[in-house]
XYZ file of C-alpha atoms in Angstrom:
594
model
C 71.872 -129.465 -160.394
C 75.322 -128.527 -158.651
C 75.370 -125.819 -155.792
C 77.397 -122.728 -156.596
C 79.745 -121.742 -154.122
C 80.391 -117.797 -153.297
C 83.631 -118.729 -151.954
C 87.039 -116.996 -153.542
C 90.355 -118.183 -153.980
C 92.958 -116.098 -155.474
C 96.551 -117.244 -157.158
C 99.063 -115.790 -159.368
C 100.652 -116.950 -162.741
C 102.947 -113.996 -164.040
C 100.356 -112.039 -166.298
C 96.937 -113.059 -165.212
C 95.426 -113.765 -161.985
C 92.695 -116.040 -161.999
C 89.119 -115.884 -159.403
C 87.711 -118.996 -158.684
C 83.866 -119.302 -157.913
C 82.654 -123.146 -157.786
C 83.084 -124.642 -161.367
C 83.399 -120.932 -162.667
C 86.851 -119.522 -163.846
C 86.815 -115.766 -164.511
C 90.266 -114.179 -165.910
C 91.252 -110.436 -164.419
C 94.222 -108.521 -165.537
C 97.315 -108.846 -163.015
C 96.575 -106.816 -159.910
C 99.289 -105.019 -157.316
C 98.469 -105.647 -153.861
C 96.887 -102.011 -154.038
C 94.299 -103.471 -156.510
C 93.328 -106.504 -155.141
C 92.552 -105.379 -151.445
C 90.178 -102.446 -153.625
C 89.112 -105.602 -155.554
C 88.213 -107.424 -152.902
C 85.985 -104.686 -151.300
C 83.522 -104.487 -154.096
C 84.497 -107.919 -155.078
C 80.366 -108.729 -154.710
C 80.013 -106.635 -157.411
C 78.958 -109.123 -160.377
C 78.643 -108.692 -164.309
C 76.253 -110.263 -166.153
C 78.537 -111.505 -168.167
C 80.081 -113.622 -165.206
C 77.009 -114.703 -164.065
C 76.222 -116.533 -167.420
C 80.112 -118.461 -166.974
C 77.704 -119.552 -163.983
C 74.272 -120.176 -165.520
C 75.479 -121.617 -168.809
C 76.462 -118.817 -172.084
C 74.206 -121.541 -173.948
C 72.137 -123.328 -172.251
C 69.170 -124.439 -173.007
C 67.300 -121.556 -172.491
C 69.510 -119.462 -174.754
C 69.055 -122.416 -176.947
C 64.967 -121.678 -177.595
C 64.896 -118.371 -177.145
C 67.776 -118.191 -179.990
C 65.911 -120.362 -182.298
C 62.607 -118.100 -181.805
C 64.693 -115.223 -182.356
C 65.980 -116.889 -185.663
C 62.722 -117.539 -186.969
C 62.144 -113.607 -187.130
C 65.080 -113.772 -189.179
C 63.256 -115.261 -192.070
C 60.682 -112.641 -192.118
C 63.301 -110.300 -192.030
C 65.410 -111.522 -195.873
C 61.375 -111.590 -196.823
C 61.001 -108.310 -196.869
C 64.576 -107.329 -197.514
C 64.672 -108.833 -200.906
C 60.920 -108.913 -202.122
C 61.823 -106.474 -204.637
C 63.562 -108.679 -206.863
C 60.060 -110.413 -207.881
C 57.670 -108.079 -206.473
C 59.382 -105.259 -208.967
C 60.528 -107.807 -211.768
C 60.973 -106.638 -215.594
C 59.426 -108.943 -217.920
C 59.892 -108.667 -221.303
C 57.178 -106.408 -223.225
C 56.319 -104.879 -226.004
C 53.365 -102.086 -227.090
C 49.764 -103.092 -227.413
C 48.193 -103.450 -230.583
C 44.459 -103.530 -230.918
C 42.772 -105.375 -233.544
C 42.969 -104.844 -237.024
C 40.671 -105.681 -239.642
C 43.119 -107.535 -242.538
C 40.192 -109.026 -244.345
C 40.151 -106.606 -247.701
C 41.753 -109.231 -250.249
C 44.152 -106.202 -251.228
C 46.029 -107.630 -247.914
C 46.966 -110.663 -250.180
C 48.275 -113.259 -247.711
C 48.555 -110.549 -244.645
C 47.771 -112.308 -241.221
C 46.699 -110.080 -238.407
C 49.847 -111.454 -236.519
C 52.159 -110.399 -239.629
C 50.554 -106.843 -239.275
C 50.696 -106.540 -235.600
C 54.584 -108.211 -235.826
C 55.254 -105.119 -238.471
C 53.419 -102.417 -236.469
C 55.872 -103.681 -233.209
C 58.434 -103.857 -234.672
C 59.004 -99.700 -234.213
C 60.612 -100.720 -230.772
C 59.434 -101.410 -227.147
C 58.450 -97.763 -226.672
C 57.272 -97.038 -230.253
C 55.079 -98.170 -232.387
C 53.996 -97.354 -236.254
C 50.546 -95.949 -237.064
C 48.410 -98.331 -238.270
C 45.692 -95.934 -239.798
C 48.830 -94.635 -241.886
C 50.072 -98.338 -242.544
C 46.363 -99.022 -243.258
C 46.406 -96.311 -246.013
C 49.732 -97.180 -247.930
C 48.474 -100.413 -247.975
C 45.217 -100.062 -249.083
C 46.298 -97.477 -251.595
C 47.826 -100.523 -253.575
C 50.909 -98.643 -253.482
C 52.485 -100.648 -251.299
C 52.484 -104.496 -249.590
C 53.758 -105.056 -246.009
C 56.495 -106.148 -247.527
C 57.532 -102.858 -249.455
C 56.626 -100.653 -246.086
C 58.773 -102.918 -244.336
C 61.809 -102.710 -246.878
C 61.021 -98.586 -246.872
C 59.333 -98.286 -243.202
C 60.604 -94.368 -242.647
C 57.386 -94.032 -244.650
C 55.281 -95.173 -241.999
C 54.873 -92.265 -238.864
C 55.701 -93.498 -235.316
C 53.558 -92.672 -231.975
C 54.900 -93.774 -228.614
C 53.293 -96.806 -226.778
C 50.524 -96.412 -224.507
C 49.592 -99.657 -223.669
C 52.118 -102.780 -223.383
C 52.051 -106.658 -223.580
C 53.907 -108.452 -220.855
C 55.251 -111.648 -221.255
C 54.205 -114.371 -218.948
C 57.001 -116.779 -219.915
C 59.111 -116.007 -216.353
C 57.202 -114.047 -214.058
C 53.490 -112.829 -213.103
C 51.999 -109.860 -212.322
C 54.579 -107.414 -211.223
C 54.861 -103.707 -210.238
C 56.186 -102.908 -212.938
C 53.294 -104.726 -215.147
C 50.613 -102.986 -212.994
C 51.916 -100.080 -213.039
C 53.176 -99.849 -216.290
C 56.686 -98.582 -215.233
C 58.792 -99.355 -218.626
C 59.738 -96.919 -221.534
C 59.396 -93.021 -219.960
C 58.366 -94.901 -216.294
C 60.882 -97.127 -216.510
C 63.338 -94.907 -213.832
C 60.556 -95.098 -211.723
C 61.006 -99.411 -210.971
C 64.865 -98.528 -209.551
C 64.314 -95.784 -208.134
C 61.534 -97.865 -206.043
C 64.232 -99.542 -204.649
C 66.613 -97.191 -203.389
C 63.545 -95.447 -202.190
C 63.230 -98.851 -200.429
C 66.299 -98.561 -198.946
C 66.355 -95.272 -198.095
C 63.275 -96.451 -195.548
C 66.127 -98.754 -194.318
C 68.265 -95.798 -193.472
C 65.866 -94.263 -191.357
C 64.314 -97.294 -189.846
C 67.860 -97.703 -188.684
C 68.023 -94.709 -187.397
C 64.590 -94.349 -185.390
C 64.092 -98.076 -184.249
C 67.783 -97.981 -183.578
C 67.249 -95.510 -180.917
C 63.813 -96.223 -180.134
C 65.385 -100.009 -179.125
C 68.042 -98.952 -176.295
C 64.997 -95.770 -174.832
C 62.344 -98.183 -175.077
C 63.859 -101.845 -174.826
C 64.359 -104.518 -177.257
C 61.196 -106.666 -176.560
C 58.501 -103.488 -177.455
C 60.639 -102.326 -180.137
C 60.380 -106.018 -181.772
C 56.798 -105.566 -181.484
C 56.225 -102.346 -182.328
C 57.884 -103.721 -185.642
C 55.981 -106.553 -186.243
C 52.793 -104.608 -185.976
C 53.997 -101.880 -188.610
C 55.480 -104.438 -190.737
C 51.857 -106.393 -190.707
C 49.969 -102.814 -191.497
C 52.248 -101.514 -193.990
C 52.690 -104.167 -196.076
C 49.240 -105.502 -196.217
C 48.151 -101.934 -197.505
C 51.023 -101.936 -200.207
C 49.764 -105.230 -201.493
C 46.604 -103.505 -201.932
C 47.985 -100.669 -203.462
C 45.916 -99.211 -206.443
C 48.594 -97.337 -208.366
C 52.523 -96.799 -208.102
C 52.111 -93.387 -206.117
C 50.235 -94.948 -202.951
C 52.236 -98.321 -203.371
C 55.729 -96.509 -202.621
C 55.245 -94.562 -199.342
C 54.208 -97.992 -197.552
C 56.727 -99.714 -199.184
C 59.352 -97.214 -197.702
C 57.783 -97.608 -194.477
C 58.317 -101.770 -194.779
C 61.885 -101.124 -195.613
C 62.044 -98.954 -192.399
C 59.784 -101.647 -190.201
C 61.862 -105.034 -191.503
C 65.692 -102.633 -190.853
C 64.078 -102.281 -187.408
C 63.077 -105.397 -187.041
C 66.254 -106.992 -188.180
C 68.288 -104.825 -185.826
C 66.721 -105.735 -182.234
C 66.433 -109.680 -183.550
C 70.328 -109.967 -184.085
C 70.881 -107.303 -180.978
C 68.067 -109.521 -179.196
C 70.016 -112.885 -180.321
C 73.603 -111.278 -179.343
C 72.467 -110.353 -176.012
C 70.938 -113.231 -174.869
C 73.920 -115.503 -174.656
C 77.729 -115.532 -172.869
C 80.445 -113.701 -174.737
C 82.467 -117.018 -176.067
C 78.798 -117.811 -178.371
C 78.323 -114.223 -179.490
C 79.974 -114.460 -182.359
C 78.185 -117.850 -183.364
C 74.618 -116.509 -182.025
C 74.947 -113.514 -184.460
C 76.280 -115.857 -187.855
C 73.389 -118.204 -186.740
C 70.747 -115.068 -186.948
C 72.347 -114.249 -190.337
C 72.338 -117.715 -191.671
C 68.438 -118.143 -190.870
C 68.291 -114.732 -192.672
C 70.009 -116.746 -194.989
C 67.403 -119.621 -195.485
C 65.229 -116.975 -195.739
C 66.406 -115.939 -198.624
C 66.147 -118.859 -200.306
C 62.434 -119.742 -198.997
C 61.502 -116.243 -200.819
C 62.680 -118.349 -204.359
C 60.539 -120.933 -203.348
C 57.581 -118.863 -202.646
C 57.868 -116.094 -205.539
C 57.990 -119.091 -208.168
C 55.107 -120.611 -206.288
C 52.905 -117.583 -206.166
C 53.983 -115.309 -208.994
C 51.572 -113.056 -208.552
C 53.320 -109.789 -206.092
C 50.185 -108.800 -204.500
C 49.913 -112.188 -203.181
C 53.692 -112.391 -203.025
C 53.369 -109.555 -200.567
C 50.761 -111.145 -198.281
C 52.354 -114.382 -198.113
C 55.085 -112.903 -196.908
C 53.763 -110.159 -194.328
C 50.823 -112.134 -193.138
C 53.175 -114.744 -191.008
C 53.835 -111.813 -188.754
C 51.023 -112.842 -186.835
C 52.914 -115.952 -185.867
C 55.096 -113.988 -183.684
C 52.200 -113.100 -181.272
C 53.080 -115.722 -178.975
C 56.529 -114.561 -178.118
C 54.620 -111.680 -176.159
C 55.240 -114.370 -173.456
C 57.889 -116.148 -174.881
C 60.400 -113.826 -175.419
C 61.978 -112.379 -172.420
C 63.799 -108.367 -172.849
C 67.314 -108.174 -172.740
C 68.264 -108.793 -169.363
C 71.448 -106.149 -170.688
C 68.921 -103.643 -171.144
C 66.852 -104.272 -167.915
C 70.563 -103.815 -166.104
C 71.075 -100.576 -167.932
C 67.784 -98.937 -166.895
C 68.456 -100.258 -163.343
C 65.326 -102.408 -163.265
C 66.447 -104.691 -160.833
C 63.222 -107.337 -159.869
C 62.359 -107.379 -163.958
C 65.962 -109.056 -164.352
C 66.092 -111.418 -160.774
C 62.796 -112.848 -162.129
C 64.411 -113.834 -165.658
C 67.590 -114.548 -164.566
C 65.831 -116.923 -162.089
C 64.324 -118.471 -165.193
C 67.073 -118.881 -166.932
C 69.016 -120.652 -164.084
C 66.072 -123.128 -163.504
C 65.833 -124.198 -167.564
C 69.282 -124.536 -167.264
C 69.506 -126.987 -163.780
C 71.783 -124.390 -162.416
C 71.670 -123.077 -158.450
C 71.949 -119.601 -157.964
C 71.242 -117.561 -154.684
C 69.967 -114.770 -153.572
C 73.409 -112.725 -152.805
C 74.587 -113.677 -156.493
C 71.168 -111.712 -157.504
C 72.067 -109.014 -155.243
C 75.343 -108.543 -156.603
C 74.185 -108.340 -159.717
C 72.265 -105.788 -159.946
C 74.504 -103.473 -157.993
C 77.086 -101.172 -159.986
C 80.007 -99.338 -159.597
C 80.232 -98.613 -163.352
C 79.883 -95.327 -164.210
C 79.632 -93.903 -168.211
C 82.956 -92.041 -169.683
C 80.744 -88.769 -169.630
C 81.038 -89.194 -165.505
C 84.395 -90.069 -165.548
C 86.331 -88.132 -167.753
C 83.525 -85.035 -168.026
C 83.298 -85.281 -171.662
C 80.923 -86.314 -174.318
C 82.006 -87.501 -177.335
C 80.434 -86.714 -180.940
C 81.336 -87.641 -184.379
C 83.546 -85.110 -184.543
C 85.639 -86.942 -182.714
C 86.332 -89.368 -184.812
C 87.575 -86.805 -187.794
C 90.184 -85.723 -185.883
C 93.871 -86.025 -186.551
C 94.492 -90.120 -185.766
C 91.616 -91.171 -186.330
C 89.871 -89.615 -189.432
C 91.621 -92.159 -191.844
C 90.699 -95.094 -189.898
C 87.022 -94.127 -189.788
C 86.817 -93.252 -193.687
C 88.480 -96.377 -194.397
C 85.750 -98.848 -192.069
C 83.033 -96.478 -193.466
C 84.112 -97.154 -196.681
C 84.736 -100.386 -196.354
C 80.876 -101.085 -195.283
C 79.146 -98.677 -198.040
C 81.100 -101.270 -200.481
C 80.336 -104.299 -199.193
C 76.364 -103.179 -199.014
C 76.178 -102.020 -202.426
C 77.947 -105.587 -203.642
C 75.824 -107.439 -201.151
C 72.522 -106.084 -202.417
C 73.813 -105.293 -206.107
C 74.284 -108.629 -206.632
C 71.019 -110.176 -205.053
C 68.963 -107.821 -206.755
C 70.922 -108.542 -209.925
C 70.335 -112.165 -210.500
C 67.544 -111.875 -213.047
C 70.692 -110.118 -215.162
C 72.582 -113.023 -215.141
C 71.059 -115.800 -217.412
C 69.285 -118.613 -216.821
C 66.172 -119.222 -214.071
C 66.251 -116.076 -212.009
C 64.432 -118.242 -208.996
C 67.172 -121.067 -209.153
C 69.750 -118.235 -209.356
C 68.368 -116.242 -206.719
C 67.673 -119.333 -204.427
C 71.638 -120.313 -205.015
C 72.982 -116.748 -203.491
C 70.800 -117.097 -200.547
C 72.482 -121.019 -200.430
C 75.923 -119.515 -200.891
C 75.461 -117.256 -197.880
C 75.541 -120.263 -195.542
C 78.786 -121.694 -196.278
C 80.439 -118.076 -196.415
C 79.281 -117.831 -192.371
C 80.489 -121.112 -191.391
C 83.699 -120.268 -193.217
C 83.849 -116.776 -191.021
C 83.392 -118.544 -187.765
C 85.974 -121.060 -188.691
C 88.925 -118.895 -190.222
C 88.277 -115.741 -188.021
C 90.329 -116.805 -185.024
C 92.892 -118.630 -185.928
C 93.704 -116.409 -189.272
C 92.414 -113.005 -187.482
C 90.573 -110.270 -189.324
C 92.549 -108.012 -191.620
C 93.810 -110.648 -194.210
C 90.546 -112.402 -194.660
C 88.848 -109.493 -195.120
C 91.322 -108.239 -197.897
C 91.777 -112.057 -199.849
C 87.644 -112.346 -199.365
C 87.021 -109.131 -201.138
C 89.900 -108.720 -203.799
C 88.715 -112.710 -204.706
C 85.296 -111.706 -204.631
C 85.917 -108.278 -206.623
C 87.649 -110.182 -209.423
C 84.919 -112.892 -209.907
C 82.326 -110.224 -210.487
C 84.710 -108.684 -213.366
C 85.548 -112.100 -214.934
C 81.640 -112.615 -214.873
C 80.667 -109.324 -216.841
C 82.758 -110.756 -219.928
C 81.658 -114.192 -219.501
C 79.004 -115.412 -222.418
C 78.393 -118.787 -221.167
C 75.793 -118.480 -218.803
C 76.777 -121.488 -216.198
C 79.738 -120.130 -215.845
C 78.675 -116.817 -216.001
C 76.288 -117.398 -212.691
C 79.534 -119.591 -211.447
C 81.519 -116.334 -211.183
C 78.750 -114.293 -209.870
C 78.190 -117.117 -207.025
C 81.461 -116.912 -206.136
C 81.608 -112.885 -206.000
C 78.303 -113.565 -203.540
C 80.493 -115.615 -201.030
C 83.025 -113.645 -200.982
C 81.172 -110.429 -200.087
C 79.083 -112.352 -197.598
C 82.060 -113.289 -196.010
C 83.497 -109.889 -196.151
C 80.638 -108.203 -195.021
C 80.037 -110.214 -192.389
C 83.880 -109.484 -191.085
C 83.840 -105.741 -191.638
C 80.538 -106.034 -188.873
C 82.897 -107.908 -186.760
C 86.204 -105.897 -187.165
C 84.196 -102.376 -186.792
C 83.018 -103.238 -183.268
C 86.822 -103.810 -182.505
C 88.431 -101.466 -184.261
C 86.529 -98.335 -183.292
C 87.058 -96.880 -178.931
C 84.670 -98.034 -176.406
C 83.854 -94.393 -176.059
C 82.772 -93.925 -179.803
C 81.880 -97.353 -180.457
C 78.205 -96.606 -180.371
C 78.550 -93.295 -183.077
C 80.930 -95.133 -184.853
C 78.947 -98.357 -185.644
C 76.030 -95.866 -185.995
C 77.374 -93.576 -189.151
C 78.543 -97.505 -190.363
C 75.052 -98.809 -190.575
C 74.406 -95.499 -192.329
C 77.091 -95.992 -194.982
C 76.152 -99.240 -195.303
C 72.475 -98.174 -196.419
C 73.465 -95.914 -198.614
C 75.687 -98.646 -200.585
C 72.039 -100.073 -201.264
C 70.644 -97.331 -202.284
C 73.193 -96.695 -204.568
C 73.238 -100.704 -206.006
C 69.804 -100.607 -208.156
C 71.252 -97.429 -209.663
C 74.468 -98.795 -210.799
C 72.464 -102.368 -211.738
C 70.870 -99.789 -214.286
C 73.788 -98.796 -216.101
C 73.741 -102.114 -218.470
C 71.815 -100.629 -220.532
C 74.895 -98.713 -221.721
C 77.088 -101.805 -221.476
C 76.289 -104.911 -220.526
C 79.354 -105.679 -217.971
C 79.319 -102.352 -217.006
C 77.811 -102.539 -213.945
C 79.944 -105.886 -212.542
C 83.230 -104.410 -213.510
C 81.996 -101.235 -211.381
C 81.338 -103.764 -208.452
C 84.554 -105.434 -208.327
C 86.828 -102.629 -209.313
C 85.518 -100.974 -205.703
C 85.273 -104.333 -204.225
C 89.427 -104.821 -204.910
C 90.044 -101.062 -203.971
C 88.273 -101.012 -201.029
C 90.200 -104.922 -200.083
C 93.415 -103.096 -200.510
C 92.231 -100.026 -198.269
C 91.804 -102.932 -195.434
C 95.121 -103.906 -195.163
C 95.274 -100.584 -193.726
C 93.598 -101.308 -190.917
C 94.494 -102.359 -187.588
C 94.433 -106.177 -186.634
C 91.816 -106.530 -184.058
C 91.739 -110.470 -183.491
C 92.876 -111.456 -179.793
C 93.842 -107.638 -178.969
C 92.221 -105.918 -175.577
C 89.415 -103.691 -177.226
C 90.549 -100.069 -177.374
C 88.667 -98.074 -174.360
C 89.781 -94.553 -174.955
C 90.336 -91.818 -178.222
C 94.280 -92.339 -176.871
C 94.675 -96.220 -177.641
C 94.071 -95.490 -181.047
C 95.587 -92.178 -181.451
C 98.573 -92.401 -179.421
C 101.705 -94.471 -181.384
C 102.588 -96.185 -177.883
C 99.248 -97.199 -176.550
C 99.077 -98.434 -179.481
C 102.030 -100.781 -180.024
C 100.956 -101.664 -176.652
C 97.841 -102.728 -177.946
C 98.690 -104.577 -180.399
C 101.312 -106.644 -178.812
C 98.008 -107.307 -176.267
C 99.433 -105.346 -173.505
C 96.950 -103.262 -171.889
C 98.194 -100.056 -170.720
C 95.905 -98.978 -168.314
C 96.510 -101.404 -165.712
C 100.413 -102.145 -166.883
C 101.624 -97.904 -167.321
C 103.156 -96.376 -164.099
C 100.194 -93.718 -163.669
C 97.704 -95.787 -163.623
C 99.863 -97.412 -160.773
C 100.727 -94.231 -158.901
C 96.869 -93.525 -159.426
C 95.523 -96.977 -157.978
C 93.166 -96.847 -161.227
């Protein structure tokens, strides 16, 4: 262990003026003399964010907790892509009962060559076999001649169907019967599914910063375990959907505190890698769900398998600690001395008492104290800043509907649908390390646009493709690029938008965002007016909305914006983006001591 000293020494280099505690370096705009002697009398005044330069940003108790946290993750892609096996189309065609083809006036006539003919009206019709029966029997006519002169021969529609076998099991849409007049019914399942997302976003999104992260996650869990135990169960379509819409709400809640629970947890240089390693074990999975779904084949047990490991989680009860960011928020002061204690003796690090004590005092106070304000959505469709909020809203309702379009699209593609699935899952993983590589040094704007427009152009090539390795080649490639992009659009929203309208901003985001999937199984239906349809759709908006980015501001190793005026105002904003910050550099603020 090494002693932490309290001690602070203070020195100059132009721009930045740098506070020394023990082996900790913390960087604080340039102050006048004015703002260091009001520095120094609150200077015991201690973020948490400086305390974990002290304790370690990842040490090894970040280090477990993180991996727990990842392993929720899994769970998580579970239930977020179930539908592409649970609600698979086989092929089909009608039922045919027995038929009695022994009278020798059937000459050669199998059964099979009967029920072939009688099929042959369709997948949703069939021909009457009393009526073919009758011509036949009538001597009139051999299979042959009805066949050469069917219109003879009256059609009913289908009321029973024969599934094939060949690909998948049991599936809703065998159970249930939801082809021919039902068949609107399997898609609109899934945006149904997704429009649970939207609200679970919404409630456990809210319920998460009232409540905490730790009983939100829980609260979760449980619903997740009820919900989709009783859908496996489900005895028709109509009491299958409502729980199924609840277990898209339950895993969008869950999936929110685990990446807000991983992002928390650890210093601000390993936030960005803490959240791609949350999405990359979201990531395996994906793939896992291949692996199981071929496995199983069956979607009540597909369902069970995965919702009954939700019991594993029962030990992070004690495992798990809440978000000590939280705890500091709500002011509850012992809760986060006794973790942060904890974390400091996992990590071999001294800390004492009067580092505690600064810690949980504040001086902060919310913009609605300062400035007397509160500020609303409205805010951010005014004059300045409407065109900048359409354009990230936009940009994250079209990478959703990609994202999802094409994982729930990869039984369209050709080939194995559990080797293709399994490869976009794989994809997703290279696509993060990529981000976390390129994002710095290359910033955001221009990988966004060359990830999408790339991406967007793959999916068109693949709608005309025939060949069907090449055709999944394309697709693959489309995947990586819209995980990439996604991923950066996340990343560039929480930048681009004011401190003071972060929180609404990100907000409607996640809401455009779900309705992109609810609109993807829609759009995935429109091949069955043209085949390519539906990918040319996807990368037309994919290359539009790539272009729309290069509208956007550069965010990468620029001061966030604070206030509606660093983004409005043309200065403040120049200032910006040359990384000048303008509150502590403009004369005013000076004059004002601020």
């Amino acid at each position: 262990m090494h002693q932490v000293h309290h001690e602070q020494i203070y020195y100059d280099d132009k721009r930045r003026r740098k506070i020394q505690r023990g082996h900790s370096i913390l960087e604080f705009p340039l102050f006048t003399e004015s703002k260091r002697n009001k520095y120094e009398r609150s200077h015991r005044i201690m973020h948490f964010d400086d305390l974990l330069k002290i304790l370690g940003e990842f040490g090894r108790y970040q280090q477990i907790r993180l991996f727990l946290i990842c392993l929720v993750a899994i769970v998580c892609a579970f239930h977020a892509m179930n539908m592409v096996f649970v609600g698979a189309k086989p092929d089909y065609k009608c039922h045919v009962p027995s038929v009695n083809v022994s009278d020798p006036i059937f000459g050669n006539t199998t059964e099979k060559d009967f029920q072939d003919f009688l099929q042959s009206a369709g997948k949703c019709e069939i021909y009457d076999a009393r009526e073919t029966s009758k011509l036949i029997l009538s001597g009139n006519y051999t299979l042959d001649g009805i066949k050469v002169n069917n219109g003879t021969v009256p059609k009913s529609k289908c009321t029973e169907w024969d599934y094939s076998r060949e690909v998948y099991g049991p599936t809703i849409v065998t159970q249930f019967d939801l082809v021919c007049d039902k068949d609107w019914l399997r898609s609109t399942s899934k945006t149904l599914y997704f429009f649970g997302r939207l609200v679970g976003a919404v409630v456990f999104g809210q319920l998460s910063d009232i409540l905490g992260r730790k009983p939100t996650l829980f609260t979760c869990l449980l619903m997740l375990l009820i919900v989709g135990s009783i859908a496996s169960a489900a005895p028709n379509f109509y009491v299958f959907i409502p729980f199924y819409i609840l277990q898209g709400a339950a895993q969008t809640g869950l999936f929110l505190v685990t990446f807000t629970l991983g992002t928390e947890l650890v210093g601000p240089s390993y936030r960005l890698v803490a959240g791609f390693l949350v999405q990359s074990f979201y990531s395996i999975g994906y793939m896992t769900l291949s692996v199981l779904a071929y496995g199983i084949r069956d979607w009540r047990y597909i369902e069970l398998a995965i919702t009954l490991p939700v019991v594993l989680f029962v030990p992070y009860i004690w495992l798990l600690p809440e978000s000590v960011r939280w705890l500091l928020s709500k002011h509850k002061e012992e809760e986060v001395k006794n973790i942060v204690r904890k974390v400091a003796d996992t990590n071999k690090v001294d800390i004492n008492e009067e580092m505690l004590e600064d810690l949980t005092k504040t001086d902060d106070k919310s913009e609605t104290e300062t400035t007397g304000r509160r500020y609303t959505l409205i805010d951010l469709c005014r004059p300045g800043m409407i065109f900048l909020s359409l354009n990230v809203w936009f940009n994250w309702l079209v990478n959703a509907m990609l994202y999802y379009g094409l994982s729930l699209g990869t039984d369209n593609l050709g080939g194995d649908p559990y080797i293709n699935f399994c490869i976009a899952g794989a994809v997703e993983i290279p696509a993060y390390i990529m981000c976390i590589l390129m994002l710095n040094p290359l910033g955001r704007r221009r990988p966004l646009f060359a990830t999408m427009v790339v991406g967007g152009g793959a999916c068109i090539a693949s709608g005309f493709i025939e060949m069907i390795p090449l055709k999944i080649t394309l697709a693959m490639i489309g995947k990586f690029c819209i995980t990439a992009s996604y991923a950066i659009i996340y990343l560039m929203a929480a930048e681009v938008f004011p401190t003071v309208v972060r929180n609404i901003g990100m907000g409607v985001s996640s809401m455009c965002a779900r309705i992109g999937g609810m609109l993807a199984p829609q759009i995935l239906e429109l091949n069955r007016f043209w085949g390519p349809l539906p990918l040319i759709l996807f990368g037309g908006l994919a290359i539009f909305s790539g272009a729309l980015a290069l509208l956007l501001p550069e965010t990468s190793g620029k001061p966030l914006p604070q206030t509606m005026e660093d983004v409005t105002d043309p200065e403040k904003r120049k200032a910006t983006e040359k990384g000048i910050d303008m509150t502590v550099c403009s004369p005013d603020s000076e004059k004002n001591g601020k």
